[in-house]
GROMACS .gro file of C-alpha atoms in nm:
model
   91
    1MET     CA    1  -5.223  26.275   8.629
    2LYS     CA    2  -5.519  26.513   8.636
    3LYS     CA    3  -5.709  26.269   8.439
    4LEU     CA    4  -5.607  25.964   8.678
    5THR     CA    5  -5.750  26.109   8.986
    6ILE     CA    6  -6.082  26.241   8.790
    7VAL     CA    7  -6.128  25.888   8.727
    8LEU     CA    8  -6.039  25.711   9.010
    9GLY     CA    9  -6.274  26.001   9.180
   10MET     CA   10  -6.541  25.826   8.969
   11ILE     CA   11  -6.488  25.526   9.002
   12PHE     CA   12  -6.491  25.508   9.386
   13GLY     CA   13  -6.772  25.719   9.398
   14LEU     CA   14  -6.967  25.477   9.169
   15SER     CA   15  -6.832  25.225   9.410
   16ALA     CA   16  -6.896  25.376   9.708
   17GLY     CA   17  -7.308  25.347   9.559
   18ALA     CA   18  -7.265  25.023   9.422
   19ALA     CA   19  -7.235  24.933   9.794
   20TYR     CA   20  -7.453  25.070   9.917
   21ALA     CA   21  -7.720  24.966   9.658
   22GLY     CA   22  -7.523  24.593   9.686
   23ASP     CA   23  -7.605  24.423   9.336
   24ALA     CA   24  -7.381  24.156   9.253
   25ASP     CA   25  -7.426  24.317   8.861
   26VAL     CA   26  -7.352  24.644   8.960
   27LEU     CA   27  -7.064  24.565   9.149
   28LYS     CA   28  -6.944  24.323   8.860
   29LYS     CA   29  -6.943  24.614   8.614
   30ILE     CA   30  -6.795  24.863   8.872
   31ASP     CA   31  -6.468  24.663   8.864
   32GLN     CA   32  -6.500  24.571   8.500
   33ARG     CA   33  -6.491  24.956   8.439
   34ALA     CA   34  -6.159  25.050   8.671
   35CYS     CA   35  -6.065  24.762   8.514
   36GLN     CA   36  -6.114  24.913   8.156
   37ALA     CA   37  -5.958  25.250   8.312
   38LYS     CA   38  -5.642  25.143   8.392
   39ALA     CA   39  -5.569  24.947   8.084
   40ALA     CA   40  -5.644  25.271   7.902
   41GLN     CA   41  -5.432  25.471   8.118
   42LYS     CA   42  -5.181  25.247   8.015
   43HIS     CA   43  -5.027  25.251   7.671
   44GLY     CA   44  -4.985  25.012   7.413
   45ASP     CA   45  -4.842  24.620   7.576
   46ASN     CA   46  -4.882  24.801   7.947
   47GLY     CA   47  -5.226  24.849   7.907
   48GLU     CA   48  -5.256  24.455   7.791
   49LYS     CA   49  -5.039  24.376   8.026
   50SER     CA   50  -5.263  24.555   8.340
   51GLN     CA   51  -5.593  24.421   8.239
   52LYS     CA   52  -5.536  24.084   8.212
   53PRO     CA   53  -5.431  24.028   8.604
   54CYS     CA   54  -5.741  24.250   8.640
   55GLU     CA   55  -5.988  24.093   8.447
   56CYS     CA   56  -5.843  23.735   8.657
   57LYS     CA   57  -5.985  23.891   8.951
   58ILE     CA   58  -6.337  23.986   8.841
   59GLU     CA   59  -6.393  23.653   8.662
   60ASN     CA   60  -6.325  23.483   9.006
   61THR     CA   61  -6.493  23.700   9.245
   62ASP     CA   62  -6.817  23.542   9.370
   63TYR     CA   63  -7.058  23.851   9.305
   64GLU     CA   64  -7.320  23.767   9.492
   65ALA     CA   65  -7.139  23.674   9.809
   66LEU     CA   66  -6.999  23.985   9.777
   67SER     CA   67  -7.296  24.179   9.744
   68GLU     CA   68  -7.450  23.982  10.029
   69ALA     CA   69  -7.099  24.073  10.276
   70LYS     CA   70  -7.141  24.469  10.195
   71LYS     CA   71  -7.505  24.483  10.332
   72LYS     CA   72  -7.417  24.328  10.599
   73GLY     CA   73  -7.149  24.554  10.682
   74ASP     CA   74  -6.916  24.231  10.703
   75LEU     CA   75  -6.556  24.391  10.664
   76ALA     CA   76  -6.379  24.022  10.705
   77LYS     CA   77  -6.559  23.838  10.459
   78ILE     CA   78  -6.475  24.093  10.196
   79GLN     CA   79  -6.167  24.076  10.292
   80LYS     CA   80  -6.148  23.722  10.222
   81ILE     CA   81  -6.355  23.648   9.932
   82ASP     CA   82  -6.137  23.983   9.781
   83GLN     CA   83  -5.800  23.775   9.890
   84ALA     CA   84  -5.962  23.433   9.744
   85ALA     CA   85  -5.994  23.600   9.409
   86LYS     CA   86  -5.596  23.726   9.443
   87GLU     CA   87  -5.516  23.413   9.532
   88ALA     CA   88  -5.685  23.215   9.265
   89CYS     CA   89  -5.511  23.433   8.996
   90ALA     CA   90  -5.189  23.428   9.146
   91LYS     CA   91  -5.133  23.041   9.066
   0.00000   0.00000   0.00000
């Protein structure tokens, strides 16, 4: 549990820095690392199963638009981009 807290703290700390920078490539890399960290916390088939939806969300996220929305502080646009990626993976 302590490792999970540390890993999540690092991920959220890095996300805050990347959100400020607003760089699309950095945002994507952070999401990929978070996805890998989630899978590493789960063992065996559960880790692989949890990584697939995570990877799908990464593939369906428009990181350029997300970067611009974060630069502008447009929370509604950020949520819309996130929701669109989740819906694409739900199909």
